[in-house]
mmCIF file of C-alpha atoms in Angstrom:
data_model
loop_
_atom_site.group_PDB
_atom_site.id
_atom_site.type_symbol
_atom_site.label_atom_id
_atom_site.label_comp_id
_atom_site.label_asym_id
_atom_site.label_seq_id
_atom_site.Cartn_x
_atom_site.Cartn_y
_atom_site.Cartn_z
ATOM 1 C CA UNK A 7 -30.888 30.554 56.676
ATOM 2 C CA UNK A 8 -31.930 33.730 54.682
ATOM 3 C CA UNK A 9 -30.171 36.957 55.251
ATOM 4 C CA UNK A 10 -32.101 40.245 55.053
ATOM 5 C CA UNK A 11 -29.557 41.741 52.757
ATOM 6 C CA UNK A 12 -28.606 38.621 50.861
ATOM 7 C CA UNK A 13 -31.736 36.583 50.108
ATOM 8 C CA UNK A 14 -29.648 33.520 49.162
ATOM 9 C CA UNK A 15 -30.190 30.398 51.303
ATOM 10 C CA UNK A 16 -26.749 29.410 52.533
ATOM 11 C CA UNK A 17 -25.142 26.108 52.079
ATOM 12 C CA UNK A 18 -25.171 23.766 55.125
ATOM 13 C CA UNK A 19 -22.058 24.654 57.348
ATOM 14 C CA UNK A 20 -21.162 20.962 57.368
ATOM 15 C CA UNK A 21 -20.790 20.998 53.571
ATOM 16 C CA UNK A 22 -18.819 24.093 53.525
ATOM 17 C CA UNK A 23 -16.504 22.672 56.220
ATOM 18 C CA UNK A 24 -16.043 19.265 54.515
ATOM 19 C CA UNK A 25 -15.628 20.704 51.152
ATOM 20 C CA UNK A 26 -16.852 17.530 49.410
ATOM 21 C CA UNK A 27 -20.095 15.878 48.394
ATOM 22 C CA UNK A 28 -20.373 12.344 47.478
ATOM 23 C CA UNK A 29 -23.089 11.549 44.798
ATOM 24 C CA UNK A 30 -24.196 8.036 45.366
ATOM 25 C CA UNK A 31 -25.451 6.079 42.252
ATOM 26 C CA UNK A 32 -28.615 4.076 42.365
ATOM 27 C CA UNK A 33 -28.470 1.376 45.055
ATOM 28 C CA UNK A 34 -30.542 -0.107 47.838
ATOM 29 C CA UNK A 35 -30.132 0.664 51.553
ATOM 30 C CA UNK A 36 -28.526 -2.750 52.185
ATOM 31 C CA UNK A 37 -25.908 -1.993 49.501
ATOM 32 C CA UNK A 38 -25.215 1.427 50.771
ATOM 33 C CA UNK A 39 -24.885 0.883 54.498
ATOM 34 C CA UNK A 40 -21.292 -0.604 54.607
ATOM 35 C CA UNK A 41 -19.777 1.761 52.130
ATOM 36 C CA UNK A 42 -21.477 4.823 53.617
ATOM 37 C CA UNK A 43 -20.165 3.837 57.055
ATOM 38 C CA UNK A 44 -16.583 3.847 55.484
ATOM 39 C CA UNK A 45 -17.209 7.249 53.933
ATOM 40 C CA UNK A 46 -18.283 8.727 57.264
ATOM 41 C CA UNK A 47 -15.370 7.153 59.096
ATOM 42 C CA UNK A 48 -12.921 8.559 56.548
ATOM 43 C CA UNK A 49 -14.303 12.156 56.700
ATOM 44 C CA UNK A 50 -16.808 12.158 53.863
ATOM 45 C CA UNK A 51 -20.246 12.522 55.518
ATOM 46 C CA UNK A 52 -21.934 14.774 52.944
ATOM 47 C CA UNK A 53 -23.914 12.620 50.473
ATOM 48 C CA UNK A 54 -26.348 13.266 47.759
ATOM 49 C CA UNK A 55 -29.083 11.106 46.084
ATOM 50 C CA UNK A 56 -30.996 11.646 42.870
ATOM 51 C CA UNK A 57 -34.788 11.266 42.321
ATOM 52 C CA UNK A 58 -36.118 7.869 41.379
ATOM 53 C CA UNK A 59 -33.561 5.885 43.389
ATOM 54 C CA UNK A 60 -34.752 3.082 45.703
ATOM 55 C CA UNK A 61 -32.586 4.674 48.369
ATOM 56 C CA UNK A 62 -33.846 8.006 49.854
ATOM 57 C CA UNK A 63 -32.337 10.498 52.160
ATOM 58 C CA UNK A 64 -34.787 9.728 54.902
ATOM 59 C CA UNK A 65 -33.726 6.108 54.695
ATOM 60 C CA UNK A 66 -30.068 7.030 55.212
ATOM 61 C CA UNK A 67 -30.950 9.381 58.115
ATOM 62 C CA UNK A 68 -32.880 6.655 59.910
ATOM 63 C CA UNK A 69 -29.705 4.501 59.849
ATOM 64 C CA UNK A 70 -26.879 7.169 60.412
ATOM 65 C CA UNK A 71 -28.688 10.022 62.137
ATOM 66 C CA UNK A 72 -26.698 13.249 62.499
ATOM 67 C CA UNK A 73 -23.472 11.499 61.392
ATOM 68 C CA UNK A 74 -24.280 12.519 57.823
ATOM 69 C CA UNK A 75 -25.935 15.234 55.835
ATOM 70 C CA UNK A 76 -27.900 14.087 52.753
ATOM 71 C CA UNK A 77 -28.850 16.344 49.782
ATOM 72 C CA UNK A 78 -30.110 15.744 46.324
ATOM 73 C CA UNK A 79 -28.826 16.041 42.705
ATOM 74 C CA UNK A 80 -30.050 16.036 39.171
ATOM 75 C CA UNK A 81 -33.259 17.682 40.017
ATOM 76 C CA UNK A 82 -34.878 18.834 36.680
ATOM 77 C CA UNK A 83 -38.691 19.162 37.287
ATOM 78 C CA UNK A 84 -41.088 20.438 39.816
ATOM 79 C CA UNK A 85 -41.999 16.842 40.854
ATOM 80 C CA UNK A 86 -38.202 16.402 41.683
ATOM 81 C CA UNK A 87 -38.210 19.527 43.803
ATOM 82 C CA UNK A 88 -41.303 18.224 45.535
ATOM 83 C CA UNK A 89 -39.549 14.930 46.352
ATOM 84 C CA UNK A 90 -36.442 16.779 47.645
ATOM 85 C CA UNK A 91 -38.783 18.872 49.932
ATOM 86 C CA UNK A 92 -40.575 15.851 51.141
ATOM 87 C CA UNK A 93 -37.250 14.140 51.877
ATOM 88 C CA UNK A 94 -36.040 17.210 53.808
ATOM 89 C CA UNK A 95 -32.969 17.462 51.526
ATOM 90 C CA UNK A 96 -30.088 19.533 52.972
ATOM 91 C CA UNK A 97 -29.239 20.932 49.526
ATOM 92 C CA UNK A 98 -30.265 20.507 45.905
ATOM 93 C CA UNK A 99 -28.025 20.290 42.788
ATOM 94 C CA UNK A 100 -30.297 21.194 39.974
ATOM 95 C CA UNK A 101 -30.179 20.824 36.168
ATOM 96 C CA UNK A 102 -32.107 22.764 33.634
ATOM 97 C CA UNK A 103 -33.871 26.047 33.989
ATOM 98 C CA UNK A 104 -37.341 25.432 35.434
ATOM 99 C CA UNK A 105 -38.927 28.402 37.352
ATOM 100 C CA UNK A 106 -41.275 26.251 39.319
ATOM 101 C CA UNK A 107 -38.544 23.836 40.371
ATOM 102 C CA UNK A 108 -36.537 26.792 41.856
ATOM 103 C CA UNK A 109 -39.701 28.281 43.523
ATOM 104 C CA UNK A 110 -40.514 24.932 45.258
ATOM 105 C CA UNK A 111 -37.012 24.824 46.555
ATOM 106 C CA UNK A 112 -36.908 28.404 47.663
ATOM 107 C CA UNK A 113 -40.111 28.094 49.354
ATOM 108 C CA UNK A 114 -38.794 25.225 51.416
ATOM 109 C CA UNK A 115 -35.408 27.222 52.042
ATOM 110 C CA UNK A 116 -33.400 24.407 50.487
ATOM 111 C CA UNK A 117 -30.152 25.779 49.135
ATOM 112 C CA UNK A 118 -29.965 25.155 45.402
ATOM 113 C CA UNK A 119 -27.094 25.090 42.949
ATOM 114 C CA UNK A 120 -27.982 25.433 39.291
ATOM 115 C CA UNK A 121 -25.492 23.873 36.717
ATOM 116 C CA UNK A 122 -23.204 25.811 34.218
ATOM 117 C CA UNK A 123 -19.877 25.432 32.563
ATOM 118 C CA UNK A 124 -18.623 28.641 30.786
ATOM 119 C CA UNK A 125 -17.979 31.912 32.528
ATOM 120 C CA UNK A 126 -21.068 33.443 30.852
ATOM 121 C CA UNK A 127 -23.324 30.662 31.912
ATOM 122 C CA UNK A 128 -21.937 30.665 35.508
ATOM 123 C CA UNK A 129 -22.443 34.437 35.748
ATOM 124 C CA UNK A 130 -26.004 34.002 34.462
ATOM 125 C CA UNK A 131 -26.813 31.247 36.941
ATOM 126 C CA UNK A 132 -25.465 33.285 39.738
ATOM 127 C CA UNK A 133 -27.808 36.070 38.932
ATOM 128 C CA UNK A 134 -30.608 33.831 40.207
ATOM 129 C CA UNK A 135 -31.267 35.274 43.586
ATOM 130 C CA UNK A 136 -31.998 31.727 45.082
ATOM 131 C CA UNK A 137 -28.685 30.235 43.993
ATOM 132 C CA UNK A 138 -26.557 29.294 46.923
ATOM 133 C CA UNK A 139 -23.628 28.305 44.575
ATOM 134 C CA UNK A 140 -23.234 27.269 41.011
ATOM 135 C CA UNK A 141 -22.276 23.779 39.925
ATOM 136 C CA UNK A 142 -19.457 23.745 37.268
ATOM 137 C CA UNK A 143 -20.466 20.698 35.151
ATOM 138 C CA UNK A 144 -18.410 18.940 33.828
ATOM 139 C CA UNK A 145 -15.693 20.463 35.863
ATOM 140 C CA UNK A 146 -12.869 18.384 34.427
ATOM 141 C CA UNK A 147 -13.500 18.984 30.795
ATOM 142 C CA UNK A 148 -11.510 22.273 30.467
ATOM 143 C CA UNK A 149 -8.380 21.044 32.373
ATOM 144 C CA UNK A 150 -6.838 21.953 35.677
ATOM 145 C CA UNK A 151 -5.867 25.516 34.540
ATOM 146 C CA UNK A 152 -9.611 26.267 34.304
ATOM 147 C CA UNK A 153 -10.342 26.676 37.969
ATOM 148 C CA UNK A 154 -7.844 29.478 38.561
ATOM 149 C CA UNK A 155 -8.786 31.200 35.260
ATOM 150 C CA UNK A 156 -12.477 31.122 36.361
ATOM 151 C CA UNK A 157 -11.656 32.423 39.834
ATOM 152 C CA UNK A 158 -9.790 35.368 38.245
ATOM 153 C CA UNK A 159 -12.713 36.175 35.989
ATOM 154 C CA UNK A 160 -15.469 35.626 38.651
ATOM 155 C CA UNK A 161 -13.916 35.993 42.049
ATOM 156 C CA UNK A 162 -17.251 36.691 43.863
ATOM 157 C CA UNK A 163 -19.132 33.721 42.677
ATOM 158 C CA UNK A 164 -19.414 30.578 44.825
ATOM 159 C CA UNK A 165 -18.867 27.395 42.809
ATOM 160 C CA UNK A 166 -18.983 23.690 43.199
ATOM 161 C CA UNK A 167 -16.841 21.559 40.961
ATOM 162 C CA UNK A 168 -18.684 18.473 39.672
ATOM 163 C CA UNK A 169 -16.887 15.944 37.447
ATOM 164 C CA UNK A 170 -13.407 16.604 38.542
ATOM 165 C CA UNK A 171 -12.465 13.647 40.677
ATOM 166 C CA UNK A 172 -8.738 13.019 40.582
ATOM 167 C CA UNK A 173 -6.776 14.301 43.616
ATOM 168 C CA UNK A 174 -5.009 16.713 41.215
ATOM 169 C CA UNK A 175 -8.300 18.083 39.943
ATOM 170 C CA UNK A 176 -9.623 18.379 43.508
ATOM 171 C CA UNK A 177 -6.646 20.316 44.659
ATOM 172 C CA UNK A 178 -6.976 22.563 41.548
ATOM 173 C CA UNK A 179 -10.503 23.406 42.224
ATOM 174 C CA UNK A 180 -10.293 23.831 45.998
ATOM 175 C CA UNK A 181 -7.049 25.753 45.673
ATOM 176 C CA UNK A 182 -8.834 28.189 43.382
ATOM 177 C CA UNK A 183 -11.522 28.798 45.931
ATOM 178 C CA UNK A 184 -14.283 26.319 45.002
ATOM 179 C CA UNK A 185 -16.705 25.784 47.904
ATOM 180 C CA UNK A 186 -16.603 22.024 47.483
ATOM 181 C CA UNK A 187 -16.089 19.247 44.901
ATOM 182 C CA UNK A 188 -18.559 16.610 43.979
ATOM 183 C CA UNK A 189 -17.307 12.992 43.899
ATOM 184 C CA UNK A 190 -18.985 10.116 42.164
ATOM 185 C CA UNK A 191 -18.049 6.928 40.299
ATOM 186 C CA UNK A 192 -14.287 7.338 40.570
ATOM 187 C CA UNK A 193 -14.397 7.352 44.342
ATOM 188 C CA UNK A 194 -17.137 4.808 44.834
ATOM 189 C CA UNK A 195 -15.956 2.158 42.335
ATOM 190 C CA UNK A 196 -17.630 -1.199 42.951
ATOM 191 C CA UNK A 197 -18.086 -0.537 46.718
ATOM 192 C CA UNK A 198 -21.804 -0.557 46.489
ATOM 193 C CA UNK A 199 -21.744 -4.026 44.891
ATOM 194 C CA UNK A 200 -19.909 -5.950 47.538
ATOM 195 C CA UNK A 201 -16.747 -4.485 46.320
ATOM 196 C CA UNK A 202 -13.472 -3.963 48.301
ATOM 197 C CA UNK A 203 -14.167 -1.519 51.208
ATOM 198 C CA UNK A 204 -10.496 -1.330 51.928
ATOM 199 C CA UNK A 205 -9.992 0.002 48.401
ATOM 200 C CA UNK A 206 -12.763 2.536 49.009
ATOM 201 C CA UNK A 207 -10.783 3.724 52.082
ATOM 202 C CA UNK A 208 -7.709 3.980 49.984
ATOM 203 C CA UNK A 209 -9.409 6.179 47.372
ATOM 204 C CA UNK A 210 -11.185 8.319 49.968
ATOM 205 C CA UNK A 211 -8.028 9.146 52.070
ATOM 206 C CA UNK A 212 -6.132 11.221 49.582
ATOM 207 C CA UNK A 213 -9.249 13.046 48.637
ATOM 208 C CA UNK A 214 -9.943 13.969 52.258
ATOM 209 C CA UNK A 215 -6.360 15.055 52.669
ATOM 210 C CA UNK A 216 -6.847 17.427 49.630
ATOM 211 C CA UNK A 217 -9.967 18.913 51.155
ATOM 212 C CA UNK A 218 -8.245 19.669 54.359
ATOM 213 C CA UNK A 219 -5.262 21.517 52.843
ATOM 214 C CA UNK A 220 -6.105 25.313 52.965
ATOM 215 C CA UNK A 221 -4.267 27.492 50.533
#
């Protein structure tokens, strides 16, 4: 949705409410169905896929319908943006600084989140009028004091923390006001390769508990 005063396309309400995005690595639909069901059941229904995977957002939607929301990550080129548009992605986590990529996503009203790390980079990324939020990548590299320091410096910028996956890191980022955290390998583990789904549940539960704690 675009506001007349603020031209930024808002992030989906479900993402903002859930406060977590699960970035799925390359896999097939058959490999994904059981782990994704577990994620949904445990309260992590916001997923993201990257271009070039055999699995696509439309495939997941055909299986799970409105029980999940699927976006895209690691978009670098206009072709990646066109793929996201064709797949009706709910959001786009972008890398690099390609004007045409941004234009393609903006024209389709897909909320996009450029990547940055330092306060200067984050402030510059937020100047893009079509940025719905800024991904802080890699969010874990500067320690758990960085989220609060960043929030003090840039209190009015919406950020997503990507690369901070421990419960302690998740709490630090969300407690400092991050819109959401992006979870990947540490959460998924071997679940996509016939791994232990009970272990996936055990990893998911403390993360979900952390996302539901409001400071």
